[in-house]
Structures are given as C-alpha cells and as structure tokens.
Short mmCIF file of C-alpha atoms and ligand atoms in Angstrom, two decimals:
data_model
loop_
_atom_site.label_atom_id
_atom_site.label_comp_id
_atom_site.label_asym_id
_atom_site.label_seq_id
_atom_site.Cartn_x
_atom_site.Cartn_y
_atom_site.Cartn_z
CA MET A 1 55.90 43.41 111.65
CA LYS A 2 57.29 46.88 111.01
CA GLY A 3 57.76 47.15 107.28
CA LEU A 4 56.86 45.66 103.92
CA ARG A 5 59.90 45.07 101.71
CA LEU A 6 59.58 44.52 97.95
CA ILE A 7 61.87 41.60 97.08
CA ALA A 8 61.23 40.54 93.46
CA THR A 9 59.29 41.55 90.37
CA GLY A 10 57.70 39.74 87.45
CA GLY A 11 55.87 40.83 84.35
CA ALA A 12 53.96 39.51 81.36
CA LEU A 13 52.71 41.03 78.12
CA PRO A 14 50.35 39.39 75.66
CA GLY A 15 51.38 38.37 72.17
CA ARG A 16 49.92 41.02 69.89
CA THR A 17 51.56 44.45 69.53
CA VAL A 18 49.31 47.13 68.07
CA THR A 19 50.77 50.32 66.60
CA ASN A 20 49.10 53.72 66.28
CA GLU A 21 49.28 53.30 62.53
CA GLU A 22 47.28 50.06 62.77
CA LEU A 23 44.55 51.79 64.82
CA SER A 24 44.42 54.65 62.35
CA ARG A 25 43.24 52.15 59.74
CA THR A 26 40.07 51.37 61.74
CA VAL A 27 39.20 54.67 63.48
CA ASP A 28 39.61 58.34 62.58
CA THR A 29 42.91 58.96 64.35
CA SER A 30 46.60 59.32 63.55
CA ASP A 31 49.98 58.41 64.95
CA GLU A 32 50.64 62.14 65.28
CA TRP A 33 47.51 62.77 67.42
CA ILE A 34 48.05 59.77 69.69
CA THR A 35 51.76 60.42 70.18
CA THR A 36 51.46 64.13 70.90
CA ARG A 37 48.28 63.95 73.04
CA THR A 38 49.18 60.81 75.05
CA GLY A 39 52.78 59.65 74.44
CA ILE A 40 51.58 56.19 73.40
CA ARG A 41 53.18 54.51 70.37
CA THR A 42 52.27 50.85 70.81
CA ARG A 43 50.23 48.68 73.17
CA HIS A 44 49.80 44.92 73.64
CA TYR A 45 46.50 43.09 73.17
CA CYS A 46 45.58 39.61 74.34
CA THR A 47 45.29 37.00 71.63
CA GLU A 48 43.06 33.94 71.81
CA GLY A 49 43.64 32.03 75.03
CA GLU A 50 45.18 35.03 76.79
CA ASN A 51 43.34 37.06 79.44
CA ALA A 52 44.01 38.97 82.66
CA ALA A 53 44.39 35.71 84.62
CA THR A 54 46.85 34.04 82.23
CA LEU A 55 48.97 37.21 82.33
CA ALA A 56 48.74 37.38 86.13
CA ILE A 57 49.86 33.76 86.42
CA ALA A 58 52.85 34.34 84.12
CA ALA A 59 53.92 37.49 86.00
CA ALA A 60 53.46 35.84 89.42
CA LYS A 61 55.45 32.75 88.37
CA GLN A 62 58.32 34.96 87.29
CA ALA A 63 58.31 36.98 90.53
CA LEU A 64 58.23 33.76 92.57
CA GLN A 65 61.06 32.19 90.57
CA ARG A 66 63.22 35.33 90.84
CA SER A 67 62.64 35.53 94.59
CA GLY A 68 63.99 32.00 95.09
CA LEU A 69 60.99 31.22 97.30
CA ALA A 70 58.74 28.16 97.11
CA PRO A 71 54.95 28.31 96.64
CA ALA A 72 54.56 27.10 100.24
CA ASP A 73 56.26 30.31 101.46
CA ILE A 74 53.49 32.57 100.12
CA ALA A 75 51.07 33.61 102.84
CA CYS A 76 48.57 35.46 100.66
CA CYS A 77 47.85 36.59 97.13
CA VAL A 78 46.23 39.91 96.23
CA CYS A 79 45.30 40.67 92.67
CA ALA A 80 44.30 44.18 91.52
CA THR A 81 42.19 44.16 88.38
CA LEU A 82 39.12 45.69 86.75
CA SER A 83 39.16 43.32 83.79
CA ALA A 84 39.05 39.85 85.36
CA PRO A 85 37.94 37.08 82.99
CA ASP A 86 34.87 36.44 85.16
CA ALA A 87 32.97 38.38 87.83
CA THR A 88 33.66 35.35 90.01
CA PRO A 89 35.75 33.39 90.88
CA SER A 90 38.70 35.73 91.27
CA VAL A 91 41.94 35.91 89.33
CA ALA A 92 43.75 35.39 92.64
CA CYS A 93 42.12 31.96 92.99
CA GLN A 94 43.34 31.08 89.51
CA VAL A 95 46.86 32.18 90.49
CA GLN A 96 46.63 30.06 93.66
CA ALA A 97 45.71 27.00 91.62
CA ALA A 98 48.24 27.55 88.81
CA LEU A 99 51.20 28.23 91.10
CA GLY A 100 50.25 25.56 93.63
CA LEU A 101 50.07 28.05 96.50
CA PRO A 102 48.89 26.39 99.72
CA GLU A 103 45.12 26.06 100.10
CA ASN A 104 45.07 27.26 103.69
CA ARG A 105 46.02 30.83 102.70
CA PRO A 106 43.84 33.74 101.51
CA ALA A 107 43.71 34.87 97.87
CA LEU A 108 41.45 37.65 96.63
CA ASP A 109 40.94 40.27 93.95
CA ILE A 110 40.48 43.95 94.65
CA ASN A 111 39.13 46.64 92.34
CA ALA A 112 40.55 50.09 92.88
CA ALA A 113 40.92 50.69 89.13
CA CYS A 114 44.26 52.26 88.15
CA SER A 115 45.24 52.73 91.80
CA GLY A 116 44.76 49.00 92.44
CA PHE A 117 48.41 48.10 92.88
CA LEU A 118 48.89 50.68 95.64
CA TYR A 119 45.72 49.51 97.37
CA GLY A 120 46.88 45.90 96.88
CA MET A 121 50.11 46.55 98.76
CA ALA A 122 48.10 47.95 101.69
CA VAL A 123 45.74 44.94 101.65
CA ALA A 124 48.70 42.52 101.58
CA ARG A 125 50.32 44.33 104.47
CA GLY A 126 47.07 44.17 106.45
CA MET A 127 46.68 40.45 105.81
CA LEU A 128 50.26 39.66 106.79
CA THR A 129 49.78 41.72 109.96
CA THR A 130 46.47 40.19 111.00
CA LEU A 131 46.84 36.63 109.71
CA GLY A 132 50.59 36.17 110.00
CA GLY A 133 53.05 34.84 107.42
CA GLN A 134 56.07 36.44 105.82
CA TYR A 135 55.55 36.73 102.08
CA ALA A 136 52.74 37.94 99.83
CA LEU A 137 52.18 38.20 96.10
CA VAL A 138 50.73 41.51 94.91
CA ILE A 139 49.67 41.47 91.26
CA GLY A 140 48.19 44.05 88.90
CA CYS A 141 46.70 42.52 85.75
CA GLU A 142 44.45 43.80 82.99
CA ALA A 143 42.96 42.81 79.65
CA LEU A 144 41.53 46.23 78.82
CA SER A 145 41.47 45.55 75.08
CA ARG A 146 38.42 43.39 75.82
CA LEU A 147 36.59 46.31 77.50
CA MET A 148 37.25 49.04 74.94
CA ASP A 149 34.92 50.06 72.15
CA PRO A 150 37.07 49.47 69.06
CA ALA A 151 34.99 52.10 67.24
CA ASP A 152 35.47 54.86 69.87
CA ARG A 153 38.66 56.75 69.05
CA SER A 154 38.55 58.64 72.34
CA THR A 155 39.22 55.45 74.33
CA CYS A 156 40.41 52.67 72.02
CA VAL A 157 43.81 54.26 71.44
CA LEU A 158 44.56 54.60 75.15
CA PHE A 159 44.51 51.18 76.76
CA GLY A 160 46.57 48.00 76.64
CA ASP A 161 46.90 44.62 78.33
CA GLY A 162 49.57 43.32 80.68
CA ALA A 163 50.41 42.16 84.19
CA GLY A 164 53.04 42.91 86.78
CA ALA A 165 53.71 41.11 90.04
CA VAL A 166 55.74 41.96 93.10
CA LEU A 167 56.74 39.66 95.94
CA VAL A 168 56.66 41.48 99.25
CA GLU A 169 58.09 40.44 102.60
CA ALA A 170 57.03 41.38 106.11
CA THR A 171 60.12 42.67 107.88
CA GLU A 172 61.09 43.93 111.30
CA GLU A 173 63.48 46.40 109.63
CA GLU A 174 62.13 49.93 109.61
CA ASN A 175 64.39 51.59 107.09
CA VAL A 176 63.41 49.51 104.07
CA GLY A 177 60.28 48.92 102.02
CA VAL A 178 57.01 50.81 102.29
CA GLN A 179 57.59 53.83 104.51
CA ASN A 180 54.33 55.70 104.09
CA SER A 181 51.05 55.34 102.15
CA TYR A 182 48.29 57.78 101.29
CA LEU A 183 45.24 56.18 99.68
CA ARG A 184 42.22 58.29 98.74
CA THR A 185 38.82 58.09 97.06
CA ASP A 186 36.58 60.80 95.65
CA GLY A 187 33.17 59.51 94.59
CA GLN A 188 32.50 62.80 92.77
CA GLY A 189 34.41 61.12 89.98
CA LEU A 190 31.97 58.24 89.44
CA PRO A 191 30.28 59.60 86.27
CA PHE A 192 33.47 60.45 84.43
CA LEU A 193 35.04 57.01 84.08
CA HIS A 194 32.91 53.89 84.30
CA MET A 195 31.11 51.09 82.50
CA LYS A 196 27.44 51.74 81.90
CA ALA A 197 26.23 48.13 81.78
CA GLY A 198 27.19 44.56 82.51
CA GLY A 199 26.86 44.72 86.29
CA SER A 200 23.87 43.79 88.43
CA VAL A 201 22.04 47.12 87.94
CA CYS A 202 22.06 46.94 84.18
CA PRO A 203 22.80 43.33 83.27
CA PRO A 204 23.61 42.33 79.69
CA SER A 205 20.64 42.50 77.32
CA HIS A 206 20.05 43.10 73.63
CA PHE A 207 19.50 46.76 74.51
CA THR A 208 22.84 47.14 76.32
CA VAL A 209 24.71 45.41 73.52
CA ASP A 210 22.95 47.38 70.76
CA HIS A 211 23.78 50.63 72.56
CA ARG A 212 27.43 49.67 73.16
CA LEU A 213 27.06 50.06 76.92
CA HIS A 214 29.55 47.33 77.87
CA TYR A 215 32.60 49.36 77.04
CA LEU A 216 34.76 51.66 79.19
CA TYR A 217 33.34 55.17 79.08
CA GLN A 218 35.58 58.15 79.90
CA GLU A 219 35.20 61.92 79.82
CA GLY A 220 38.87 62.33 79.12
CA ARG A 221 39.25 66.06 79.62
CA THR A 222 37.61 66.01 83.07
CA VAL A 223 39.56 62.95 84.20
CA PHE A 224 42.75 64.61 82.95
CA LYS A 225 42.23 67.65 85.18
CA TYR A 226 41.49 65.60 88.28
CA ALA A 227 44.40 63.25 87.56
CA VAL A 228 46.89 66.11 87.26
CA SER A 229 45.74 67.94 90.39
CA ASN A 230 45.24 64.90 92.63
CA MET A 231 48.43 63.07 91.67
CA SER A 232 50.49 66.26 91.87
CA ASP A 233 49.03 67.23 95.25
CA ILE A 234 49.36 63.81 96.84
CA THR A 235 52.94 63.25 95.68
CA ALA A 236 53.88 66.73 96.92
CA THR A 237 52.25 65.90 100.28
CA ILE A 238 53.96 62.55 100.72
CA ALA A 239 57.29 64.10 99.74
CA GLU A 240 56.90 66.95 102.21
CA LYS A 241 55.78 64.68 105.08
CA ASN A 242 58.80 62.42 104.57
CA GLY A 243 61.50 65.03 104.00
CA LEU A 244 61.79 64.17 100.31
CA ASN A 245 62.63 66.66 97.57
CA LYS A 246 64.17 66.85 94.12
CA ASP A 247 67.61 66.10 95.58
CA ASN A 248 66.80 62.90 97.44
CA ILE A 249 63.97 61.41 95.38
CA ASP A 250 65.64 58.75 93.22
CA TRP A 251 62.58 57.61 91.25
CA VAL A 252 59.00 58.69 90.68
CA ILE A 253 56.74 55.86 89.47
CA PRO A 254 53.52 57.44 88.18
CA HIS A 255 50.47 55.73 86.74
CA GLN A 256 50.86 55.60 82.97
CA ALA A 257 47.71 57.21 81.54
CA ASN A 258 49.12 60.15 79.64
CA LEU A 259 52.66 61.48 79.21
CA ARG A 260 51.36 65.02 79.81
CA ILE A 261 50.02 63.96 83.23
CA ILE A 262 53.35 62.29 84.04
CA ASP A 263 55.17 65.49 83.01
CA ALA A 264 52.93 67.60 85.26
CA VAL A 265 53.52 65.36 88.31
CA ALA A 266 57.30 65.39 87.74
CA SER A 267 57.32 69.20 87.28
CA ARG A 268 55.44 69.75 90.54
CA LEU A 269 58.13 67.74 92.36
CA GLU A 270 60.83 69.43 90.25
CA VAL A 271 62.16 65.96 89.45
CA PRO A 272 63.77 65.57 85.98
CA LEU A 273 62.21 63.03 83.62
CA ASP A 274 65.28 60.78 83.76
CA LYS A 275 64.23 59.99 87.33
CA VAL A 276 60.69 59.11 86.28
CA MET A 277 59.74 55.58 85.24
CA ILE A 278 57.94 55.78 81.89
CA ASN A 279 56.79 52.91 79.70
CA ILE A 280 53.50 54.33 78.39
CA GLN A 281 55.04 54.66 74.92
CA ARG A 282 55.22 50.84 74.62
CA TYR A 283 52.29 49.58 76.72
CA GLY A 284 49.66 52.38 76.80
CA ASN A 285 47.50 52.56 79.89
CA THR A 286 47.35 49.12 81.54
CA SER A 287 45.43 50.42 84.59
CA GLY A 288 46.28 48.34 87.70
CA ALA A 289 49.27 46.79 85.92
CA THR A 290 51.12 50.03 85.10
CA LEU A 291 53.05 50.43 88.36
CA PRO A 292 54.34 46.84 88.74
CA LEU A 293 55.19 46.81 85.01
CA CYS A 294 57.27 49.97 85.53
CA LEU A 295 59.13 48.29 88.38
CA TRP A 296 59.66 45.20 86.25
CA ASP A 297 61.12 47.30 83.42
CA TYR A 298 63.33 49.52 85.58
CA GLU A 299 64.40 47.03 88.29
CA LYS A 300 67.92 46.71 86.92
CA GLN A 301 68.53 50.44 87.46
CA LEU A 302 67.42 50.43 91.11
CA LYS A 303 69.82 50.49 94.04
CA LYS A 304 69.41 49.54 97.67
CA GLY A 305 68.30 52.60 99.63
CA ASP A 306 66.77 54.42 96.64
CA ASN A 307 63.79 56.62 97.53
CA LEU A 308 60.81 55.77 95.30
CA ILE A 309 57.49 57.61 95.16
CA PHE A 310 54.64 55.74 93.49
CA THR A 311 51.48 57.57 92.54
CA ALA A 312 48.27 56.54 90.77
CA PHE A 313 44.86 57.84 89.81
CA GLY A 314 41.85 56.01 88.40
CA ALA A 315 38.13 55.39 88.16
CA GLY A 316 36.11 56.16 91.26
CA PHE A 317 38.05 58.33 91.60
CA THR A 318 40.71 56.43 93.49
CA TYR A 319 44.19 57.81 93.93
CA GLY A 320 47.19 57.65 96.15
CA ALA A 321 50.91 57.88 96.73
CA VAL A 322 53.29 55.46 98.42
CA TYR A 323 56.85 56.09 99.53
CA VAL A 324 59.14 53.04 99.29
CA LYS A 325 62.79 52.67 100.24
CA TRP A 326 64.13 50.12 97.78
CA GLY A 327 65.72 46.99 99.24
CA TYR A 328 68.22 45.53 96.73
CA ASP A 329 70.64 46.34 93.92
CA GLY A 330 69.89 45.56 90.29
CA SER A 331 67.68 42.85 88.91
CA LYS A 332 67.01 39.37 90.24
CA ARG A 333 67.04 37.46 86.98
O1 UT7 B 401 43.85 55.78 83.82
C1 UT7 B 401 42.74 56.33 84.44
C2 UT7 B 401 42.72 57.80 84.39
N1 UT7 B 401 42.67 58.26 83.01
C3 UT7 B 401 43.36 59.31 82.66
O2 UT7 B 401 44.08 59.86 83.44
C4 UT7 B 401 43.13 59.86 81.26
C5 UT7 B 401 42.97 61.36 81.33
N2 UT7 B 401 42.64 61.97 80.04
C6 UT7 B 401 43.51 62.05 79.00
O3 UT7 B 401 44.60 61.51 79.05
C7 UT7 B 401 43.13 62.89 77.82
O4 UT7 B 401 42.00 63.67 78.15
C8 UT7 B 401 42.81 62.07 76.54
C9 UT7 B 401 44.10 61.49 75.99
C10 UT7 B 401 41.83 60.96 76.85
C11 UT7 B 401 42.23 62.98 75.48
O5 UT7 B 401 43.12 64.06 75.21
P1 UT7 B 401 42.59 65.57 75.22
O6 UT7 B 401 43.71 66.42 74.83
O7 UT7 B 401 41.95 65.80 76.56
O8 UT7 B 401 41.54 65.55 74.06
P2 UT7 B 401 40.00 65.91 74.14
O9 UT7 B 401 39.24 64.79 74.73
O10 UT7 B 401 39.85 67.29 74.72
O11 UT7 B 401 39.67 65.99 72.58
C12 UT7 B 401 40.28 67.00 71.76
C13 UT7 B 401 39.92 66.69 70.33
C14 UT7 B 401 38.41 66.45 70.13
O12 UT7 B 401 38.06 66.99 68.88
P3 UT7 B 401 37.31 68.41 68.81
O13 UT7 B 401 36.06 68.26 69.62
O14 UT7 B 401 38.27 69.41 69.42
O15 UT7 B 401 37.09 68.60 67.36
C15 UT7 B 401 38.32 64.95 70.06
O16 UT7 B 401 37.22 64.51 69.32
O17 UT7 B 401 40.59 65.49 69.90
C16 UT7 B 401 39.62 64.60 69.36
N3 UT7 B 401 40.06 63.24 69.60
C17 UT7 B 401 40.84 62.58 68.74
N4 UT7 B 401 41.39 62.94 67.56
C18 UT7 B 401 42.15 62.02 66.93
C19 UT7 B 401 39.80 62.45 70.67
N5 UT7 B 401 40.42 61.25 70.51
C20 UT7 B 401 41.06 61.32 69.32
C21 UT7 B 401 41.88 60.42 68.61
N6 UT7 B 401 42.40 60.81 67.43
N7 UT7 B 401 42.18 59.18 69.09
#
C-alpha cells in the first residue's frame, strides 16, 4: 500500500438548531459578542434519542451509500470522539453493529480531541497496512452539548454536535490521497482544556456534581494563543516540505474553533479566505467532527488533483496538519 485515498463523505447534524439570541436568554451574552469574538451564529444540539453514536451511524451510512461499497468491503472502522455515549463500549462498535460491518474486522474509538479526525486517518492507514484490507471508515462524532455547562458563558456558546464520516481506500497510486502527515502532542496544555471529574481519578459523586466538575473547562485565551501559533506553524511547515504555497494550495481545511484562529492560519499561508473551508458560523466547534463536516459541506466544489491542507488543534494539546491530494470531481450524491 502506498497511499490512502479519500473516496466518499457523509455527515449528520442533530435536530435542534440553537441561535446566539436563544443563548443570550439564558446566559449573560449577546449575538454581537459571540459573532465578533468567534464567528459562530448557530449550532446544533442533540435532542432526545440523539447522541454521538446515532450521529456517527447516520454519517457513516451516508458515506458508505455514496461510495457504492457494501458493508462487507469495510476492513476497519475508526471513530474519533471525546463525547461518546458511554466510556465503553465504543461508538465504533455501535457503528459496526448498525451498519452490519463484518465481525472479523477491527473497530475502535480514539480520543485525540479536536485533532481526532487527523489521528483517525493515520490509525486507519496503519490498520490497513498491518492487517490488510482495502477500505476503512474514519468518523469524527461529537455530542458536546451534553458536556458543556449551560450556565458558563465562556464555553456554552462555543460548542455544537455533529458527525462527519469519510471512506478511505488503500491504493498503490502515489499521487493521490494522503501525501504527508504531521501529528503532534504537547502535554504542557493539559491544564488549559479538560474535564475535571467523571473519569477514574475523580469519579462522579455528589461533590463533583455540586461543584459542576463534569463539564468541559477551558482557559480560552491561553488555548487561543497556542492554537494560533501551533496551527500556523505546522501548516507552514507541511506546505514548505511539500512545495506548497499560496499559488498551488487549493483548499485549507482548518479546525473550526474560532474564526479569528482560522483567519490567522490562512494569513500565515497567504491563502485568501475563499480557499478556506469554513462552517463554524452554522455548526460552532464540533471538535473531532469539524474536519469531516467541512469536507461533507464543500465536497461539491472539490476537483481531482486539488491540494488540500487539513489542520487541527485541541485538548492535550494535540495538533497536526495533513496534506491530501483530492481524488475525484464534485460530490458523490
Ligand atoms: O477546539 C479546541 C481548541 N479551542 C480553541 O481553539 C478555543 C480558543 N479560544 C477562543 O476561541 C477564545 O479565547 C474564546 C472565544 C473562548 C474567548 O474569546 P476571547 O476573546 O479570548 O475572550 P476572553 O476569554 O479573553 O474574555 C474577554 C471578555 C471577558 O470579560 P472581561 O474579563 O474582559 O470583563 C469574558 O468574561 O469576554 C467575556 N466573555 C463573554 N462576554 C459575553 C467570555 N465569554 C463571553 C460571552 N459573552 N459568551
């Protein structure tokens, strides 16, 4: 196997759309603050019966159907999430069951926070290389509305729910698909974006609930600085190493955490915003789902041979950049 070609996309959004105006009725915020500081206008929240797994299943079914493949063709399933319905079993096992993927194939979740989709592509590639098989499902899915403190204006306006899925194919062709990947971690970032309780160190108790410790905690300003510098540096590095520049980069696909971060990454590459995939205004930050949801939204505009640079940054810190040469024209609907 030489390359990993992306061959179809799928996506799913939950039923409830929440506007900035709606949030401003429950916390001390405003449409003006959220729009100017983040770029977000609406986000989707799961309703009863919806969760990260139901969204993952819907997105994966669509990617499979658009690819024209059968469940039996799928050699492995990798699901990137930090908001799985249960600590165990995994979302990937639920996808395996719901789609009828063969039992004798691996399916697992990974947690690399907002960089999860990029890590997931590398894991899928590794599994196809070591275990064999031609096709893999890589999914990013989140139900972050269930992890946010609805009373904390500094986080509750930021996040949304959704799932994106991509079908990837192991190929002997070199000049298509994933060309280069840089994946990084920086544990210095641990205190700035995390959940204080609910794991095995600080399991749920009356104390943790009373002190609202089960929600996502973020020191936004610090994370912002690291996100700008790390995403800008790593995209500049991957561009330079692969002979890419403002003239031959067709699309930048950045993690959707803040429009100001996206602007900074694009400026560093000198790429105009009309070559940058942006859907934060409609979905907010959907963590591991942002990158496949961007692909899902923009697929119809992509052409065979386009040079795409993905980049992400998230809790950990984890971050990375991946250079992909796109493999087909338009959308597979
Ligand atoms: O996806 C994983 C990685 N995450 C990120 O990359 C997120 C990075 N961080 C950010 O995007 C931004 O830091 C935020 C959007 C989270 C916050 O924006 P900011 O410009 O950094 O605001 P800030 O935290 O410095 O707060 C500025 C002010 C504060 O008021 P004072 O202390 O200046 O009086 C906050 O209390 O804005 C206030 N504030 C709000 N005001 C109205 C914070 N949240 C809100 C809000 N509405 N929702």
